[in-house]
Backbone as a ProteinNet text record, in pm:
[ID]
protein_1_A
[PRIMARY]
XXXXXXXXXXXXXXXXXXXXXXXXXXXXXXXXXXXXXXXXXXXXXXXXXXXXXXXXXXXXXXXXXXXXXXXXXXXXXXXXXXXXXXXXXXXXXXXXXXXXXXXXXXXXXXXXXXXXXXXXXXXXXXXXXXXXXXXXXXXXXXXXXXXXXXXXXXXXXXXXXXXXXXXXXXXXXXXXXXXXXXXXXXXXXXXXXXXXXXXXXX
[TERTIARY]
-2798	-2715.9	-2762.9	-2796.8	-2858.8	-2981.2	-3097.7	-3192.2	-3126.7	-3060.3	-3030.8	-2941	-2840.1	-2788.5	-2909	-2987	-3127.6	-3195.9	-3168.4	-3295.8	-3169.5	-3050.2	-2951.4	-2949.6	-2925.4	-2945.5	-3062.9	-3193	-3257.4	-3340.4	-3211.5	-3255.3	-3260.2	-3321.3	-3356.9	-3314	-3312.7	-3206.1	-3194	-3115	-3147.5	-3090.7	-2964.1	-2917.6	-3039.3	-3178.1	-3264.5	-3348.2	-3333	-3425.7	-3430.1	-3581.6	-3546.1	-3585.7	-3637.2	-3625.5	-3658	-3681.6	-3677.4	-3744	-3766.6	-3861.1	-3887.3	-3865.4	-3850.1	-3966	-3995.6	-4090.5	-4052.5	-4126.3	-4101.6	-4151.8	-4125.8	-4201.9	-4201.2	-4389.9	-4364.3	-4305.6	-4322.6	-4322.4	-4143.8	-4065.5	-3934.7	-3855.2	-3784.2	-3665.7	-3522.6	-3503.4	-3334.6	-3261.4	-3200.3	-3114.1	-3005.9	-2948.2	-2865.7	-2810.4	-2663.4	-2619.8	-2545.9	-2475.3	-2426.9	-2374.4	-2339.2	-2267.4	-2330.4	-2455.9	-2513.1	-2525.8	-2417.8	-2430.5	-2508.7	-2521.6	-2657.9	-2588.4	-2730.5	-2662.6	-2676.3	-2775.8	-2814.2	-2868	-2896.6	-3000.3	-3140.6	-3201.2	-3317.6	-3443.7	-3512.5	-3645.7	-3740.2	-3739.4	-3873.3	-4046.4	-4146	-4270.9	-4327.1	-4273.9	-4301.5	-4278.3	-4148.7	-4127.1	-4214.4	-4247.6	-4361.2	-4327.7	-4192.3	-4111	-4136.8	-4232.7	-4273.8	-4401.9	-4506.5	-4624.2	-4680	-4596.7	-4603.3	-4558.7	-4484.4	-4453.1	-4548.3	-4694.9	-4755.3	-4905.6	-4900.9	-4971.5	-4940.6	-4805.7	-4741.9	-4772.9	-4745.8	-4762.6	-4942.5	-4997.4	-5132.5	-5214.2	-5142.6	-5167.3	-5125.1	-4964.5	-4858	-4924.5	-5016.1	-5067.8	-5220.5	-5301.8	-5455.9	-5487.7	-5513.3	-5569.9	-5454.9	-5391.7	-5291.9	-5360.9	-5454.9	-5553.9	-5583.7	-5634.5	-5692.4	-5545.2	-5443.4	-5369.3	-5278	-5268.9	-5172.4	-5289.8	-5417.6	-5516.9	-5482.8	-5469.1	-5386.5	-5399.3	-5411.9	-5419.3	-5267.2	-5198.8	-5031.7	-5039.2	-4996.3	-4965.4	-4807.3	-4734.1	-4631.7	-4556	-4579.1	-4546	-4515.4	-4562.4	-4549.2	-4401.2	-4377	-4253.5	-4202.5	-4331.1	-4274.8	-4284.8	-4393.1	-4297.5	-4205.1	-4121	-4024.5	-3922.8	-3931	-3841	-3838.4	-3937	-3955.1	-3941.5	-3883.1	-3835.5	-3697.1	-3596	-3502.5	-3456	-3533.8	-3510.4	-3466.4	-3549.2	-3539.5	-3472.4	-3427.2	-3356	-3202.4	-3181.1	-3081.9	-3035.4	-3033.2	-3028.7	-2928.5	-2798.9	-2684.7	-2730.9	-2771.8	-2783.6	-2865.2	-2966.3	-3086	-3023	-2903.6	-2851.9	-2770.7	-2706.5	-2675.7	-2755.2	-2935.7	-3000.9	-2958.6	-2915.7	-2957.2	-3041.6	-3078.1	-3218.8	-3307.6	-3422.7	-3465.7	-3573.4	-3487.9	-3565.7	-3614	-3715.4	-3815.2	-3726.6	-3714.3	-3616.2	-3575	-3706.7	-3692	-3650.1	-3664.2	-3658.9	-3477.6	-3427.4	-3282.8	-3244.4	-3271.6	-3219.5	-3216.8	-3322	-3298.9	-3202.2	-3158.3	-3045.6	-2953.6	-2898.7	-2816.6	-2785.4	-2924.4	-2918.2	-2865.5	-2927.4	-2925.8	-2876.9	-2820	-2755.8	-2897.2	-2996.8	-3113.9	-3182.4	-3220.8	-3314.2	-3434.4	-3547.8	-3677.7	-3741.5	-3849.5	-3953.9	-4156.8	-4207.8	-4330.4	-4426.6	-4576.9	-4645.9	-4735.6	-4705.7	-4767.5	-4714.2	-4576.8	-4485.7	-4477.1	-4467.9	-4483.1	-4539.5	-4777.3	-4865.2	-4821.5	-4758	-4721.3	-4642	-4560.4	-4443.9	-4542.6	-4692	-4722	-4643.4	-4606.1	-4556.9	-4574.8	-4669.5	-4704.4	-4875.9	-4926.2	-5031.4	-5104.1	-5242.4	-5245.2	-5383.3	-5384.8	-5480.5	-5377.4	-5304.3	-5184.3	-5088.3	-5029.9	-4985.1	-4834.5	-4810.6	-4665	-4636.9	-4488.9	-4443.4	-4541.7	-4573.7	-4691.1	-4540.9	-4530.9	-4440.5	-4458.1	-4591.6	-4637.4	-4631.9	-4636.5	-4606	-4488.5	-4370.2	-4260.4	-4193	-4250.3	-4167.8	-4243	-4320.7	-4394.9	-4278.2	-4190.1	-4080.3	-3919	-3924.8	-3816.4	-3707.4	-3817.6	-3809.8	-3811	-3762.1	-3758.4	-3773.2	-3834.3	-3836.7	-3703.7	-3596.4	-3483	-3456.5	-3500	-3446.4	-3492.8	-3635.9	-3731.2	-3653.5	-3709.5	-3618.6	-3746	-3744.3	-3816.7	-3968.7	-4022.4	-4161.2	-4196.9	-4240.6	-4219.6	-4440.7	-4473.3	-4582	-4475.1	-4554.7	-4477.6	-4447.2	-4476.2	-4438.5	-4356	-4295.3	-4184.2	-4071.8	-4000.4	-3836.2	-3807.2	-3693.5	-3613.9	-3475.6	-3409.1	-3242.3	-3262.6	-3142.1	-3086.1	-3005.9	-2939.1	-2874.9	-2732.8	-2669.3	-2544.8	-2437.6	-2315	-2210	-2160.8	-2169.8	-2095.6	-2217.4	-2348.8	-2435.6	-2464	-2516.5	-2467.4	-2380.9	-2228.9	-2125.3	-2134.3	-2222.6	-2228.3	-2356.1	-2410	-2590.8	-2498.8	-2414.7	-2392.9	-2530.8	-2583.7	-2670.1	-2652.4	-2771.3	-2699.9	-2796.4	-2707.6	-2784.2	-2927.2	-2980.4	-3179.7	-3174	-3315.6	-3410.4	-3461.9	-3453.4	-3557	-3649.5	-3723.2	-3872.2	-3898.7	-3991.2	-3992.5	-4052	-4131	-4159.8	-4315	-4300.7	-4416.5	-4420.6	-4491.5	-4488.5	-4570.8	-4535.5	-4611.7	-4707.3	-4853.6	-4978.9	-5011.7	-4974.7	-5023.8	-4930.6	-4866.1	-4805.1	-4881.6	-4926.3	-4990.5	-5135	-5184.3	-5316.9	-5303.6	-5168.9	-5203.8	-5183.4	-5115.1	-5085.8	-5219.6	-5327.6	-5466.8	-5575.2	-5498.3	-5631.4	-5704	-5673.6	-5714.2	-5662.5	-5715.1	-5687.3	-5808.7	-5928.2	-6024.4	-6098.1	-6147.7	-6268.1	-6412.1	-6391	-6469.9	-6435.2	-6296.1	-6247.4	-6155.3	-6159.3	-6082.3	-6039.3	-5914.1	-5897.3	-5853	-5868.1	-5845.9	-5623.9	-5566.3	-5459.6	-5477.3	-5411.3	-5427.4	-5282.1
783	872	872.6	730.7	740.6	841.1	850.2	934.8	1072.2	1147.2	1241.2	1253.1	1198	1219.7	1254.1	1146.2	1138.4	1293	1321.8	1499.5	1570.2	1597.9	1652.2	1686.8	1573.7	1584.1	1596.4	1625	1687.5	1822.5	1878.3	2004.9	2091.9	1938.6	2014.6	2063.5	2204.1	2278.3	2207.2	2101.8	2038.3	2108.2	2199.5	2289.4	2380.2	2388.3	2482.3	2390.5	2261.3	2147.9	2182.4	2237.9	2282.1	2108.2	2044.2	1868.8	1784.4	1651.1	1533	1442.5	1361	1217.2	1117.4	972.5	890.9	796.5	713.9	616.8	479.5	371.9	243	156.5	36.8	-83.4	-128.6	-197.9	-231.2	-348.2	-363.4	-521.3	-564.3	-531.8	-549.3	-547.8	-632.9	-669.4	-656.1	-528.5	-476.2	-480.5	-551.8	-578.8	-553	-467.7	-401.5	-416.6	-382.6	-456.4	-312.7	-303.7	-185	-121.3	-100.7	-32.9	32.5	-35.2	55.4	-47.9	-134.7	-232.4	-355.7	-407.2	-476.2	-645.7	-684.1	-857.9	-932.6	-947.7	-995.5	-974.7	-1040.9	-941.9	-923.1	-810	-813.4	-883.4	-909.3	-1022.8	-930.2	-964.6	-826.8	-909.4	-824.7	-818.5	-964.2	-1006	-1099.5	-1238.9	-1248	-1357.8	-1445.3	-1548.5	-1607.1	-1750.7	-1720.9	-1875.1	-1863.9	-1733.1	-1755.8	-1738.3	-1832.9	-1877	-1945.1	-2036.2	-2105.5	-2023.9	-1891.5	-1781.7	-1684	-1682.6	-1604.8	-1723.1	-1810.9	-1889.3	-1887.8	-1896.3	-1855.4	-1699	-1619.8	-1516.5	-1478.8	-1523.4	-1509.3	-1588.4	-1721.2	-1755.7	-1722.7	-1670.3	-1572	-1514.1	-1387.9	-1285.8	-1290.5	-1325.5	-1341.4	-1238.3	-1104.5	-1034	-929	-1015.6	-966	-856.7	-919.5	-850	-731.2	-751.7	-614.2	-473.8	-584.3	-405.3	-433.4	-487.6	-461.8	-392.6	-426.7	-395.1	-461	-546.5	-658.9	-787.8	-840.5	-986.5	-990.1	-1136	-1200.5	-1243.2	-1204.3	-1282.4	-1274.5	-1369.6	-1395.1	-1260.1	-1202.6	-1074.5	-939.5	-995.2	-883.5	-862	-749.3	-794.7	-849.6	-861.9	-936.4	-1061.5	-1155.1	-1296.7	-1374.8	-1233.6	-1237.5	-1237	-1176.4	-1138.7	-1346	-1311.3	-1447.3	-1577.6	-1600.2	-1693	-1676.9	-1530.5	-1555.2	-1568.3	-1551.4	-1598.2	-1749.5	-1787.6	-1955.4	-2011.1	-1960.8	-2045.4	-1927.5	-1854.5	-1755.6	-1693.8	-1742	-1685.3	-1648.5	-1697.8	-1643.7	-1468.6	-1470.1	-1305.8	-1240.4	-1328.9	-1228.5	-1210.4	-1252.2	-1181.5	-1094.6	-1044.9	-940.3	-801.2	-831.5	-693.7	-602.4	-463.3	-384.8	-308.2	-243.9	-220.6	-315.7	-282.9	-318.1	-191	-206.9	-87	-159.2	-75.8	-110.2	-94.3	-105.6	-70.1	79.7	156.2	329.4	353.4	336.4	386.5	382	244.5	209.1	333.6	361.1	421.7	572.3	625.6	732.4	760.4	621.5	652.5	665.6	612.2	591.4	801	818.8	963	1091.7	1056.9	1137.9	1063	938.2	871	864.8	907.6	902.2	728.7	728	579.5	599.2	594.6	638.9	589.3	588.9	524.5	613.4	625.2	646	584.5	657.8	569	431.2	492.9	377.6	272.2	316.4	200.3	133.9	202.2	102.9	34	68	-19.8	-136.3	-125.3	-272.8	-374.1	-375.5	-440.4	-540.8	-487.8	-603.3	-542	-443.9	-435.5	-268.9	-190.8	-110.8	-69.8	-1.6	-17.1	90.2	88.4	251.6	316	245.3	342.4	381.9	397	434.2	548.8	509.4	526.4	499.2	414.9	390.5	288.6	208.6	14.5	28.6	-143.9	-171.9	-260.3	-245.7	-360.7	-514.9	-559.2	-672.8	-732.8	-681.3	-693.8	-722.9	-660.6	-646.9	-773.2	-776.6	-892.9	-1044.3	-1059.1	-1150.3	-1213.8	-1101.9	-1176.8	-1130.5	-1156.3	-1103.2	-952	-885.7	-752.4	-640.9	-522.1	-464.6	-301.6	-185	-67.7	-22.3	-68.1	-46.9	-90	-164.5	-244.2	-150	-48	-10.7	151.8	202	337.2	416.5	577.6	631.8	688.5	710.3	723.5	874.6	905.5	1040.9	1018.5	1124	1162.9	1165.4	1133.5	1129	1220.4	1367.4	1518.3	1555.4	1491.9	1556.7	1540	1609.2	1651.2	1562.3	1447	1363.5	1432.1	1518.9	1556.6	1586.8	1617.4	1698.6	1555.7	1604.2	1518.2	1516.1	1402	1397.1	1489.5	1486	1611	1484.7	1362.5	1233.3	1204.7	1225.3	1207.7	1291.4	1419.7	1551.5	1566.7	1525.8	1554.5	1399.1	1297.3	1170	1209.8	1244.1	1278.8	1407.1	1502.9	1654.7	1716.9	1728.3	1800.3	1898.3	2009.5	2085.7	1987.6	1998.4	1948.2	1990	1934.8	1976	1893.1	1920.9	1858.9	1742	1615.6	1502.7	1470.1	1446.3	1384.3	1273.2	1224.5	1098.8	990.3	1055	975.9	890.1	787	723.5	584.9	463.4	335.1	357	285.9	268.3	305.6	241.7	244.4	344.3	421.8	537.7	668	639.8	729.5	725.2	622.9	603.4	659.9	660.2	725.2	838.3	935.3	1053.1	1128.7	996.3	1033.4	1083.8	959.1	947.9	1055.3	1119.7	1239.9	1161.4	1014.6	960.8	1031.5	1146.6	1207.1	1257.3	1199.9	1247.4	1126.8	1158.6	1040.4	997.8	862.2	818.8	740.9	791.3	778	679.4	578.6	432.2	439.9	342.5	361	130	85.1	-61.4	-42.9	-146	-183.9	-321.6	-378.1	-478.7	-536.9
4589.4	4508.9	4364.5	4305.4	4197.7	4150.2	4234.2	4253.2	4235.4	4318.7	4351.9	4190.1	4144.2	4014.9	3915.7	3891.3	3788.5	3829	3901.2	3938.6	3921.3	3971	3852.2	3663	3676.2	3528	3451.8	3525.9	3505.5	3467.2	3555.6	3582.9	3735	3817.7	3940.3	3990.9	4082.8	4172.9	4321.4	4329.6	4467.3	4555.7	4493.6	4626.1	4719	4661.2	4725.7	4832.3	4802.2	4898.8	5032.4	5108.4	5289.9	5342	5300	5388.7	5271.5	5358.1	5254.2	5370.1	5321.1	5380.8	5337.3	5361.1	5310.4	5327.4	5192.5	5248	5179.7	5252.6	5219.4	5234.4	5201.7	5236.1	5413	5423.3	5580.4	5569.2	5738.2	5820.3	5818	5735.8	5755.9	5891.5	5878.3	6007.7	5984	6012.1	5964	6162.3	6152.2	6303.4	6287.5	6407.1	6397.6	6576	6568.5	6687.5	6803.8	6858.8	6935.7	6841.8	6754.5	6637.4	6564.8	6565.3	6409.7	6340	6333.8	6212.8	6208.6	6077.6	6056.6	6061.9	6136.3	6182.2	6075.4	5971.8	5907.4	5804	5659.2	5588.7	5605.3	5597.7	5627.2	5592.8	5670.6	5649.6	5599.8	5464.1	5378.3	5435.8	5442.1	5415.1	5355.4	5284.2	5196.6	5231.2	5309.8	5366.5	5481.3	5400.3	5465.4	5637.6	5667.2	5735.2	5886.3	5915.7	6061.5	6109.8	6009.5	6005.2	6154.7	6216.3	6352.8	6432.1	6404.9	6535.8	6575.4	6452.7	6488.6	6587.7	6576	6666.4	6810.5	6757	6926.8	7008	6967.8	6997.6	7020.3	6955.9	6997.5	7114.4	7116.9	7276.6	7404.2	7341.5	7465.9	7573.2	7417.2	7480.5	7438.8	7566.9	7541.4	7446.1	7456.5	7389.6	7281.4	7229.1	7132.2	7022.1	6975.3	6829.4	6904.9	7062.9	7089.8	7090	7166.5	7171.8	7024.8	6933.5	6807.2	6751	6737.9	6632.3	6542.4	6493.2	6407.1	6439.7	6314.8	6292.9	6323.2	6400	6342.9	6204.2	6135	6003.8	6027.5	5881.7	5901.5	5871	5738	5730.5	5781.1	5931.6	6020.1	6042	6144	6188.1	6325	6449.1	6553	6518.6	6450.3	6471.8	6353.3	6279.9	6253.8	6328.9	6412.2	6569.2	6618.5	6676.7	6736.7	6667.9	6532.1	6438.5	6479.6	6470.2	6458.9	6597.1	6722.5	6862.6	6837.8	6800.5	6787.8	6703.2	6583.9	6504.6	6467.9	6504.6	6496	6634	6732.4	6853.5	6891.9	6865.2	6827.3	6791.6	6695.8	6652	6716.6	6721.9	6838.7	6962.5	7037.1	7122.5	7106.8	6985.8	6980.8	6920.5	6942.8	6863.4	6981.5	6947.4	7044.2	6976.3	6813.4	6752.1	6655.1	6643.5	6530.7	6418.9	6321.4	6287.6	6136.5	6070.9	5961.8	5839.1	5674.9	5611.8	5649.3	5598.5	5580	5675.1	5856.2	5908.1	5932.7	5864.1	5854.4	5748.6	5645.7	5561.2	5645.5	5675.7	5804.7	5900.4	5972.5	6079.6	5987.2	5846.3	5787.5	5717.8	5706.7	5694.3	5815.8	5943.8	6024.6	6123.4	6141.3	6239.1	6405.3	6347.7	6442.9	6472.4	6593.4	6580.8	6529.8	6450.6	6470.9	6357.5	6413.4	6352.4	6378.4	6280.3	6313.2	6268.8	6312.3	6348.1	6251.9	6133.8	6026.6	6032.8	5974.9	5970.2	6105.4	6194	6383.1	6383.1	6277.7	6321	6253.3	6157.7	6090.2	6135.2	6263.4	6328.7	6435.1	6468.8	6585.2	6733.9	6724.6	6858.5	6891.5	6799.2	6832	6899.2	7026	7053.4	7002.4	6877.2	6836.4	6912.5	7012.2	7064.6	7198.9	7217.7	7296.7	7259.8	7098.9	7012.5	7041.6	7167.2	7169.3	7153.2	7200.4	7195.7	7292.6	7310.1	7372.3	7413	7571.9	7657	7644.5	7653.7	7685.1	7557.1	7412.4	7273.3	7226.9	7303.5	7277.2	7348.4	7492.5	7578	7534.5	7473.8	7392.8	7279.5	7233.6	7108.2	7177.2	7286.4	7409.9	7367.7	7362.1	7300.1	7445.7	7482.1	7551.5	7447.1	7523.1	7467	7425.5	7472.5	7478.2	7312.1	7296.2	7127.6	7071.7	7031.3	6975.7	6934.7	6863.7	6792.7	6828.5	6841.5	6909	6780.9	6866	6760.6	6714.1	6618.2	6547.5	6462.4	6461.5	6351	6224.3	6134	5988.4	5926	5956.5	5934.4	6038	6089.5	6256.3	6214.8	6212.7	6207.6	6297.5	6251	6335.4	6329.1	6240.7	6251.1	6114.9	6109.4	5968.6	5926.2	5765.2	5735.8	5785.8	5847.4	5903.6	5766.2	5796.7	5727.8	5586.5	5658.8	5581.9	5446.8	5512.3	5422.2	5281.7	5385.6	5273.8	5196.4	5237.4	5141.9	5045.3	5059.3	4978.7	4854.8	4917	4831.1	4760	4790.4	4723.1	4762.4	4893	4929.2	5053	5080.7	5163.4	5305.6	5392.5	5564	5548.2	5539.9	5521.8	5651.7	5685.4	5728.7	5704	5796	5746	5845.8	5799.2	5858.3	5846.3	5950.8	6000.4	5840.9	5776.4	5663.3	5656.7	5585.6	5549.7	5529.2	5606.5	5491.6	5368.2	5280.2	5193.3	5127.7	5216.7	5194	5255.6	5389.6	5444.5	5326.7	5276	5132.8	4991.3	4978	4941	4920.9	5031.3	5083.9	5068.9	5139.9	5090.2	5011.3	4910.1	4713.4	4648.6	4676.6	4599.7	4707.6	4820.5	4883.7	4966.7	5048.2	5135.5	5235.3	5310.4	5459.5	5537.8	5538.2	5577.9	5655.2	5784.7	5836.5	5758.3	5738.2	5630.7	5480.6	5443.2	5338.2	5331.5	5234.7	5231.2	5084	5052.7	4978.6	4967.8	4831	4846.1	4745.7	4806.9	4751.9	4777.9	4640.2	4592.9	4586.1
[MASK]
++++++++++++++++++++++++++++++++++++++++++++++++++++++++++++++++++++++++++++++++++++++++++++++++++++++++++++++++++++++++++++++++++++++++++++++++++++++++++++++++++++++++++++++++++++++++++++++++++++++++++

């Protein structure tokens, strides 16, 4: 709401906005239970406390690197999953999702599950030469497709904005789209969209 005030008082005509899309930080663990509502606070990117879950997970599954395309680091977000199996299990039996921050701030917009594909490759439990959950990834941090929010290209219309949202933002029902992490927003801030072309973040 703050945002949306600040481009107000700006000037901007937000009543003319046809969509919106959100982007954010990866690797996050926002859990959320039959409700919608969130179990816990979320485990950001940064949090380093399931260093020994990604050892695990790489012996689980012999060829893990091949279908994540990914190293485990702790930062990810499956053996964040698989930390709070073990030391929070209480709560890990009640996930019925897990979704990334943005993709939380999304359902919170359009009451949608979803998630795409950047932000997916960053969780460890997406396969991208597939481009879907990878099963054997998922049941590795006792994860089922069922937990997982559905997968979108980052230009795809997931829903409009719910009536509760719109009338909170003072916006009209637009369109939202699936969005962006970060660094793939990133990329196509600085004109990284072409085969061949890299860009370094530091």
């Amino acid at each position: 709401m703050s945002v949306v005030n600040q481009l107000k008082a700006k000037g901007h005509q937000l009543e003319r906005l046809k969509s919106m899309g959100v982007a954010g930080h990866m690797h996050g663990a926002t859990l959320l239970d039959v409700n919608g509502q969130v179990l816990r606070p979320c485990i950001l990117w940064n949090d380093g406390r399931s260093f020994a879950e990604c050892e695990i997970l790489t012996k689980t599954v012999h060829n893990f690197s091949q279908r994540s395309a990914n190293l485990a680091m702790p930062g990810f977000t499956a053996p964040k999953l698989l930390w709070v199996a073990k030391n929070e299990a209480n709560i890990f039996s009640k996930i019925n999702k897990v979704l990334l921050p943005k993709d939380y701030l999304n359902y919170r917009l359009t009451g949608s599950f979803c998630s795409e594909m950047s932000d997916a490759a960053g969780t460890l439990w997406l396969n991208p030469a597939t481009r879907n959950w990878d099963e054997i990834l998922l049941n590795a941090t006792g994860l089922t497709l069922n937990h997982m929010p559905n997968l979108y290209e980052g230009n795809q219309k997931i829903g409009v904005l719910s009536k509760l949202a719109a009338q909170q933002l003072d916006l009209p029902q637009i369109s939202v789209v699936a969005g962006a992490s970060d660094n793939a927003a990133g990329a196509l801030g600085v004109g990284v969209i072409e085969p061949g072309q890299a860009f370094l973040s530091l």
